[in-house]
Short mmCIF file of C-alpha atoms in Angstrom, two decimals:
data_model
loop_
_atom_site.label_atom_id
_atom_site.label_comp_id
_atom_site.label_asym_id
_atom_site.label_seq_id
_atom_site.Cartn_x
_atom_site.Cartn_y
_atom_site.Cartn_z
CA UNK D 1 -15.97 37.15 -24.71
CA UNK D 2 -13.28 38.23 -26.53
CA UNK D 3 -10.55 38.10 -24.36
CA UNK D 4 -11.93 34.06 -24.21
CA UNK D 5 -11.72 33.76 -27.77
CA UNK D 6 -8.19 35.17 -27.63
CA UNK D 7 -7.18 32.94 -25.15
CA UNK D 8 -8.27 30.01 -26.70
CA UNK D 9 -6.49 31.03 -30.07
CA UNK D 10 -3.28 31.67 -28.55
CA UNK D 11 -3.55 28.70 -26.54
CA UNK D 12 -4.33 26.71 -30.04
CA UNK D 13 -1.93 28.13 -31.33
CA UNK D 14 0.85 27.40 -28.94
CA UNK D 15 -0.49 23.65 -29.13
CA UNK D 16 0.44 23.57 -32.74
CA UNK D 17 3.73 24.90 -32.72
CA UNK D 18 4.64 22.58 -29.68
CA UNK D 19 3.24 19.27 -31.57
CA UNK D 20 5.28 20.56 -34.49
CA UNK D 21 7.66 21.10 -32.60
CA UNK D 22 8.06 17.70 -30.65
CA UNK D 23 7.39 16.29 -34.43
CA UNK D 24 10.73 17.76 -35.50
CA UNK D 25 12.44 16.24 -32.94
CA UNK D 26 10.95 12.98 -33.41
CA UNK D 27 11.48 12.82 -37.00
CA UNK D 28 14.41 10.68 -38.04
CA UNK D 29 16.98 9.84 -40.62
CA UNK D 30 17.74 6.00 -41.56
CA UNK D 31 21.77 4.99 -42.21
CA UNK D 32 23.50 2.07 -43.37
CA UNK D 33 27.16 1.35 -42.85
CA UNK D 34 29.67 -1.70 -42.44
CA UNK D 35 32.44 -2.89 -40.24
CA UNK D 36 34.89 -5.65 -39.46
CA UNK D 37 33.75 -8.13 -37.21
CA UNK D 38 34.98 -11.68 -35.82
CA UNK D 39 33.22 -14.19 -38.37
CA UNK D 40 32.34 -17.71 -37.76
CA UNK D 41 35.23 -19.93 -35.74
CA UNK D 42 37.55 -17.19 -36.61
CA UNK D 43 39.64 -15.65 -33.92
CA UNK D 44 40.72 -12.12 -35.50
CA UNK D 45 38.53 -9.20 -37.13
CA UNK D 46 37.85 -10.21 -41.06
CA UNK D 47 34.42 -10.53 -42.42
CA UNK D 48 32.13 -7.64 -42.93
CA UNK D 49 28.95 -7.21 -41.20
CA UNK D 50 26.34 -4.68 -41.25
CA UNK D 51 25.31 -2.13 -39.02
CA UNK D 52 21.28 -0.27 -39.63
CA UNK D 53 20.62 2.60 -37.67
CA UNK D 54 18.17 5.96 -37.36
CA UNK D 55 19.69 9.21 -36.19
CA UNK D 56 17.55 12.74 -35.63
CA UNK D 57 17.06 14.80 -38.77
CA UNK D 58 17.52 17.68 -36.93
CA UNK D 59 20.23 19.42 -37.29
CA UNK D 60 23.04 18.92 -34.75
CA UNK D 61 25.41 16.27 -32.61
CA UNK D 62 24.12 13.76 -30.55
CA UNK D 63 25.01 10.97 -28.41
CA UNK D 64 25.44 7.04 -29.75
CA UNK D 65 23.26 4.11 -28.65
CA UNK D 66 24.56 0.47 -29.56
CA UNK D 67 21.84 -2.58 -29.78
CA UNK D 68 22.75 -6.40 -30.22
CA UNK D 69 20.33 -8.54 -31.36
CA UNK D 70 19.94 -12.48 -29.53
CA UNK D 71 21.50 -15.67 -30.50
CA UNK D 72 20.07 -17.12 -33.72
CA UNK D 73 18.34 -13.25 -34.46
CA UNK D 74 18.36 -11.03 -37.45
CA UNK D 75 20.19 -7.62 -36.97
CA UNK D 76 16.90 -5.37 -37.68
CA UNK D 77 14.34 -8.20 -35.59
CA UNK D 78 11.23 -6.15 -34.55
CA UNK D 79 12.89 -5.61 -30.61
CA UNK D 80 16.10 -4.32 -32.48
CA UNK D 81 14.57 -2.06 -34.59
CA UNK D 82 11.89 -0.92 -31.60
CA UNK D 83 14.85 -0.22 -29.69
CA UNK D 84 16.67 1.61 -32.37
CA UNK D 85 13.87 3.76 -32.44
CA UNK D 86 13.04 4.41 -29.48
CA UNK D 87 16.72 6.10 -29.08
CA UNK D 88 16.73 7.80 -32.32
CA UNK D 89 13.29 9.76 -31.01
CA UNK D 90 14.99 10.32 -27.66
CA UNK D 91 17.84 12.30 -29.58
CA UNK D 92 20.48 9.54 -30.17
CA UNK D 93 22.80 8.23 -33.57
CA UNK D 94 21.34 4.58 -32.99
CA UNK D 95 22.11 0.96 -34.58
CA UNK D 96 21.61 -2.29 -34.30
CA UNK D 97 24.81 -4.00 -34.93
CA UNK D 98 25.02 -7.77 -37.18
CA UNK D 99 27.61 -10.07 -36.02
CA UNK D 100 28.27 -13.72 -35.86
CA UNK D 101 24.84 -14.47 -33.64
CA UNK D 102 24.61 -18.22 -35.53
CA UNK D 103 26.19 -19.57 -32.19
CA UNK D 104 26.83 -19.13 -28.89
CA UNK D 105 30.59 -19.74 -26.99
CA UNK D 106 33.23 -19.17 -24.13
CA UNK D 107 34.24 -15.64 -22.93
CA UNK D 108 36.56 -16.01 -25.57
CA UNK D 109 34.98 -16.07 -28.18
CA UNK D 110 31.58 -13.90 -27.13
CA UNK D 111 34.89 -11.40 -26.01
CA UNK D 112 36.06 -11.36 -29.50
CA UNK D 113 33.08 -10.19 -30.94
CA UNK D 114 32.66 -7.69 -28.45
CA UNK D 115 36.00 -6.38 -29.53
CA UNK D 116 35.29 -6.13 -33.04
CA UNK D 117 32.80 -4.45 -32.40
CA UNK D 118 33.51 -1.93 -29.28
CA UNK D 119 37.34 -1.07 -29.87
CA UNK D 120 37.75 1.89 -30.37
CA UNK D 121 41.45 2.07 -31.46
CA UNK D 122 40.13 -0.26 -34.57
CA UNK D 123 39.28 1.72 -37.52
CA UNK D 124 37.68 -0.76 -38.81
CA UNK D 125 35.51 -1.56 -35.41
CA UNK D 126 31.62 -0.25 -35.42
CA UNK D 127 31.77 1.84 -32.93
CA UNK D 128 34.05 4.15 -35.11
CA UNK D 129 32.17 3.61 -37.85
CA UNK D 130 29.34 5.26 -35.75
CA UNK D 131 31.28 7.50 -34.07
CA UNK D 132 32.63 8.67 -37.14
CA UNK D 133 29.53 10.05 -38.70
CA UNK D 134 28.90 13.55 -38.86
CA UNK D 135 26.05 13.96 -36.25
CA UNK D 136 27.37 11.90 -33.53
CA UNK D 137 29.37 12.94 -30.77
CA UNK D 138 30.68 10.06 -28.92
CA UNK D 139 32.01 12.35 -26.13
CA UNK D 140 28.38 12.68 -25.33
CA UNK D 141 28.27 9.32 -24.52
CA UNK D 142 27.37 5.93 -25.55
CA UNK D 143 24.73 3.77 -24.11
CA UNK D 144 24.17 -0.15 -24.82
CA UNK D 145 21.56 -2.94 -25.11
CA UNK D 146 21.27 -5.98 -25.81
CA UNK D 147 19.39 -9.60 -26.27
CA UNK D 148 20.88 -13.21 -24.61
CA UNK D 149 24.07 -13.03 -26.09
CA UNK D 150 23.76 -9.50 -27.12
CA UNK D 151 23.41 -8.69 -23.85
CA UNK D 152 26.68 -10.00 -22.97
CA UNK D 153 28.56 -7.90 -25.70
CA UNK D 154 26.53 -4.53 -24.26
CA UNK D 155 27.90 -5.84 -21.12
CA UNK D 156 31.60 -6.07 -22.43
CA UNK D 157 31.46 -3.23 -24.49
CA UNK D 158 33.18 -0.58 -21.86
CA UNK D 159 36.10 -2.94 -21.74
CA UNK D 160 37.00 -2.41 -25.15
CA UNK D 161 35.54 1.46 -25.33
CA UNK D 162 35.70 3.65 -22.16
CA UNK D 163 32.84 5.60 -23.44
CA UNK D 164 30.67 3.31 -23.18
CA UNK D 165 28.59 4.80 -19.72
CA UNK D 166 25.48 2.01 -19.27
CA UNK D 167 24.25 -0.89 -20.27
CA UNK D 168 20.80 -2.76 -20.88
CA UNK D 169 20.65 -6.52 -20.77
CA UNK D 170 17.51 -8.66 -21.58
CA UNK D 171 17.73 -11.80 -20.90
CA UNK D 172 21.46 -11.99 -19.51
CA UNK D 173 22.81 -14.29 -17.06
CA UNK D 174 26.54 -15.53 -16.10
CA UNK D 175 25.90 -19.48 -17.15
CA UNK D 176 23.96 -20.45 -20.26
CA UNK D 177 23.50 -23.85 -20.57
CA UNK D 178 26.25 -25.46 -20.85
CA UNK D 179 28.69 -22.14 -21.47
CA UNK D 180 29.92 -20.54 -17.50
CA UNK D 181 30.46 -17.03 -18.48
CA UNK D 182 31.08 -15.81 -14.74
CA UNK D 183 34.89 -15.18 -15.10
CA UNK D 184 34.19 -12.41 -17.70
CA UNK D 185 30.63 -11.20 -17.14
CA UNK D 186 30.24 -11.44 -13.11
CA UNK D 187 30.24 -8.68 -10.87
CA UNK D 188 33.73 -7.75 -10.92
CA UNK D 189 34.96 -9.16 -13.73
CA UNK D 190 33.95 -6.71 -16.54
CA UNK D 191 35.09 -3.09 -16.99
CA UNK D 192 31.37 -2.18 -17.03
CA UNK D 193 29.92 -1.66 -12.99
CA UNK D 194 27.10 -2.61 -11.78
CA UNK D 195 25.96 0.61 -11.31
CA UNK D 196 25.58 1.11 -14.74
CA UNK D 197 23.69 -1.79 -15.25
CA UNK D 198 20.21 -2.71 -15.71
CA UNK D 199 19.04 -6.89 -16.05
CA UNK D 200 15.65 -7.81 -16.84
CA UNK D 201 15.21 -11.35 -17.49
CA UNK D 202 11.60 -13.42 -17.46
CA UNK D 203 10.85 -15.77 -14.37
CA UNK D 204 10.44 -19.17 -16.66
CA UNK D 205 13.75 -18.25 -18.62
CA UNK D 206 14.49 -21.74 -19.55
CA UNK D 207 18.55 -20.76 -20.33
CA UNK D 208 18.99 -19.45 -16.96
CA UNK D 209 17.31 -22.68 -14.85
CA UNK D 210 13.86 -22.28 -15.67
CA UNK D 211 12.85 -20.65 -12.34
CA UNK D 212 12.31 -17.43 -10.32
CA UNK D 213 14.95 -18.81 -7.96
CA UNK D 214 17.41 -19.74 -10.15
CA UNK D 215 17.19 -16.52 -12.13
CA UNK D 216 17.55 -14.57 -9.47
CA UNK D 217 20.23 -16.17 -8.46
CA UNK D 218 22.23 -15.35 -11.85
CA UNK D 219 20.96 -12.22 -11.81
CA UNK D 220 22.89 -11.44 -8.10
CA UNK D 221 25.68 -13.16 -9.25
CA UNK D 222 25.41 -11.02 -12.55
CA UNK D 223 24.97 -7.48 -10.11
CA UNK D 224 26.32 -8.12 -7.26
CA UNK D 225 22.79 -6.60 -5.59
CA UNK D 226 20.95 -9.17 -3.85
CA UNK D 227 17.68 -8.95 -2.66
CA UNK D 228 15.60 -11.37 -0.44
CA UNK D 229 14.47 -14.29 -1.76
CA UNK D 230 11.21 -14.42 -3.86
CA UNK D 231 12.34 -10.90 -5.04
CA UNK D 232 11.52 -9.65 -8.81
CA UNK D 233 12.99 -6.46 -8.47
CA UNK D 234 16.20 -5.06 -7.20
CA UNK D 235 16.86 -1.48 -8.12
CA UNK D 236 19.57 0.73 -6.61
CA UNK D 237 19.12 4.41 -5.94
CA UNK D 238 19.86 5.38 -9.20
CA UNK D 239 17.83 2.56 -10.73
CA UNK D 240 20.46 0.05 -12.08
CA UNK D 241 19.81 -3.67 -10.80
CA UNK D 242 17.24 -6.40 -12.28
CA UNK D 243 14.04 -7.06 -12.56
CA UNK D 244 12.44 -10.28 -13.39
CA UNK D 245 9.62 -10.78 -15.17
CA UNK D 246 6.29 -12.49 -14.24
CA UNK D 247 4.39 -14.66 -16.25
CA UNK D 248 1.19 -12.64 -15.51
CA UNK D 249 2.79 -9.48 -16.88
CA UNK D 250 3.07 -10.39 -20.71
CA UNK D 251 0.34 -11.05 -22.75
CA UNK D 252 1.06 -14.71 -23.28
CA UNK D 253 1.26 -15.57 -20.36
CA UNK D 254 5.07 -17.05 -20.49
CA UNK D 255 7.55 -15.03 -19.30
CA UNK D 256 10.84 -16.82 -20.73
CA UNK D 257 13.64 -15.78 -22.44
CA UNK D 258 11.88 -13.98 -25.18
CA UNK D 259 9.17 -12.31 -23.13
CA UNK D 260 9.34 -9.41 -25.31
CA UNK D 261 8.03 -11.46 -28.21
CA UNK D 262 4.60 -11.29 -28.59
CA UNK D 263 3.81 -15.13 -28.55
CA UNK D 264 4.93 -18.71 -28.50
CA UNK D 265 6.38 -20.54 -24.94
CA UNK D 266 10.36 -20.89 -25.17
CA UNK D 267 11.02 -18.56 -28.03
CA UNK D 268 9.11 -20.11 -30.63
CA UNK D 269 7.17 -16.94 -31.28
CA UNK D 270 7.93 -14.84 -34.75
CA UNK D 271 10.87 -12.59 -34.07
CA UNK D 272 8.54 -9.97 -35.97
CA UNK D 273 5.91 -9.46 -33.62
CA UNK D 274 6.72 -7.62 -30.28
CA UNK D 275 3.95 -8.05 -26.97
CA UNK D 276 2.72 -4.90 -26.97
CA UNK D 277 3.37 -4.18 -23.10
CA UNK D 278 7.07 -4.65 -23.73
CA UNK D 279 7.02 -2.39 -26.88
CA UNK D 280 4.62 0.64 -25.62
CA UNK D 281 4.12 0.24 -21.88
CA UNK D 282 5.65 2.14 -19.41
CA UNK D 283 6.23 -0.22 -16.38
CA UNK D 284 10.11 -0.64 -15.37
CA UNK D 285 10.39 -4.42 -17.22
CA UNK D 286 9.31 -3.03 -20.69
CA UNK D 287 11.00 -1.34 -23.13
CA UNK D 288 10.49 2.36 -22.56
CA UNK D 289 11.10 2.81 -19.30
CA UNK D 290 14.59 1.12 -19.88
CA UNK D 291 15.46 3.29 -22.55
CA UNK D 292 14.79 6.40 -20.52
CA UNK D 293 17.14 4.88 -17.56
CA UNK D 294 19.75 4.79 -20.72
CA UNK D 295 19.60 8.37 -21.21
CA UNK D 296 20.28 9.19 -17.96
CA UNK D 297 24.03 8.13 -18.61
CA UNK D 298 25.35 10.52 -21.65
CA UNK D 299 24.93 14.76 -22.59
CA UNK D 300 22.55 16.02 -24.90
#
């Protein structure tokens, strides 16, 4: 009897110190800084944006993850900041980045805000504003995401920074409307490979054609992996591809281009309120389980 009790003291005991433990690790630090970016219809770096991040209290170094909110989004939306996070619990200096998101443009112009934000020989860029802070350690790596257009920065971040190891794109595509992004965004044509890629976009994504087929078409085009057709997921051995999203996987039953919201067909939902499969599930189209491909891409 008492070698039970013991056991079930020390093994109380141990619980404790390891949900203390994990508690430590989880527990994080919020940061503010600034940078230089590309402002509206300019074409060089000169208006100041903001950057709002989290990074591990613990002591120690740690690698950098990079998030860019949508088209027409605010910096610190509820997927930015879920995001943000989500990478400062799994041991990472993250931020969500501002920059001119009122519009959308050429590979020109979606290029130069990449830039201000991703090169690296910039002081003024924000990627050495975040690399520059005492517990990150870029050589660890960096890791992206992104939103729409924020997804096509993450995608065009390694051409600017060659640290920059993988990417995370919701909601990407290489032709929006009436803007054909292929020649800088296309299998190929970026620095960043398609290995290092992940694409989850929803079936009824109304910027991409509106249609499992013509989503999955961009998102081959996007890769460069091709599945057969009626496909919704494409994942290479090491788990980069796409995914696409069905309408009977998110709680409102529309899986557009802002499936991760948490209502309202065709992105008229609040930015502020997440579906709570994207934001806690664990299935390979919500947030978590992209996150965790992420760290598979840097040193901790």
């Amino acid at each position: 009897m008492n070698r039970l009790l013991r056991l079930v003291r020390f093994l109380t005991f141990s619980f404790i110190l390891c949900a203390a433990a994990f508690a430590a690790r989880a527990a994080n630090t919020s940061f503010a800084a600034t940078y230089t970016g590309q402002g509206s219809g300019a074409a060089s770096c000169g208006t100041t944006f903001s950057i709002s991040g989290q990074e591990p209290s613990a002591a120690g170094t740690y690698p950098v993850f990079v998030y860019m909110a949508g088209t027409s989004e605010t910096y610190t939306n509820a997927a930015a900041t879920a995001a943000v996070t989500g990478m400062a619990n799994r041991g990472y200096v993250a931020a969500t980045v501002q920059y001119d998101s009122g519009s959308f443009g050429t590979c020109a112009q979606i290029s130069g805000k990449a830039q201000c934000i991703f090169d690296a020989s910039s002081a003024t860029s924000a990627i050495r504003a975040l690399c520059g802070r005492a517990k990150a350690d870029c050589s660890k790596g960096i890791v992206v995401g992104g939103f729409s257009q924020g997804s096509i920065i993450a995608m065009l971040a390694k051409n600017y920074d060659g640290g920059v190891q993988a990417a995370y794109g919701m909601g990407a595509g290489v032709a929006y409307s009436t803007f054909d992004l292929r020649s800088c965004v296309a299998n190929g044509n970026r620095s960043l490979t398609s290995d290092r890629l992940r694409a989850v976009d929803g079936e009824l994504d109304q910027f991409l054609g509106g249609s499992q087929a013509n989503v999955q078409s961009q998102l081959q085009e996007l890769t460069g992996f091709t599945c057969a057709a009626g496909s919704y997921t494409c994942y290479q051995p090491n788990n980069s591809g796409w995914q696409i999203v069905k309408s009977s996987q998110v709680a409102d039953g529309s899986a557009d281009h802002c499936y991760m919201r948490a209502s309202g067909n065709f992105c008229t939902g609040s930015q502020s309120k997440l579906d709570a499969g994207w934001q806690s599930g664990a299935d390979t189209w919500e947030l978590g389980a992209n996150l965790d491909w992420l760290t598979g891409f840097t040193q901790h």
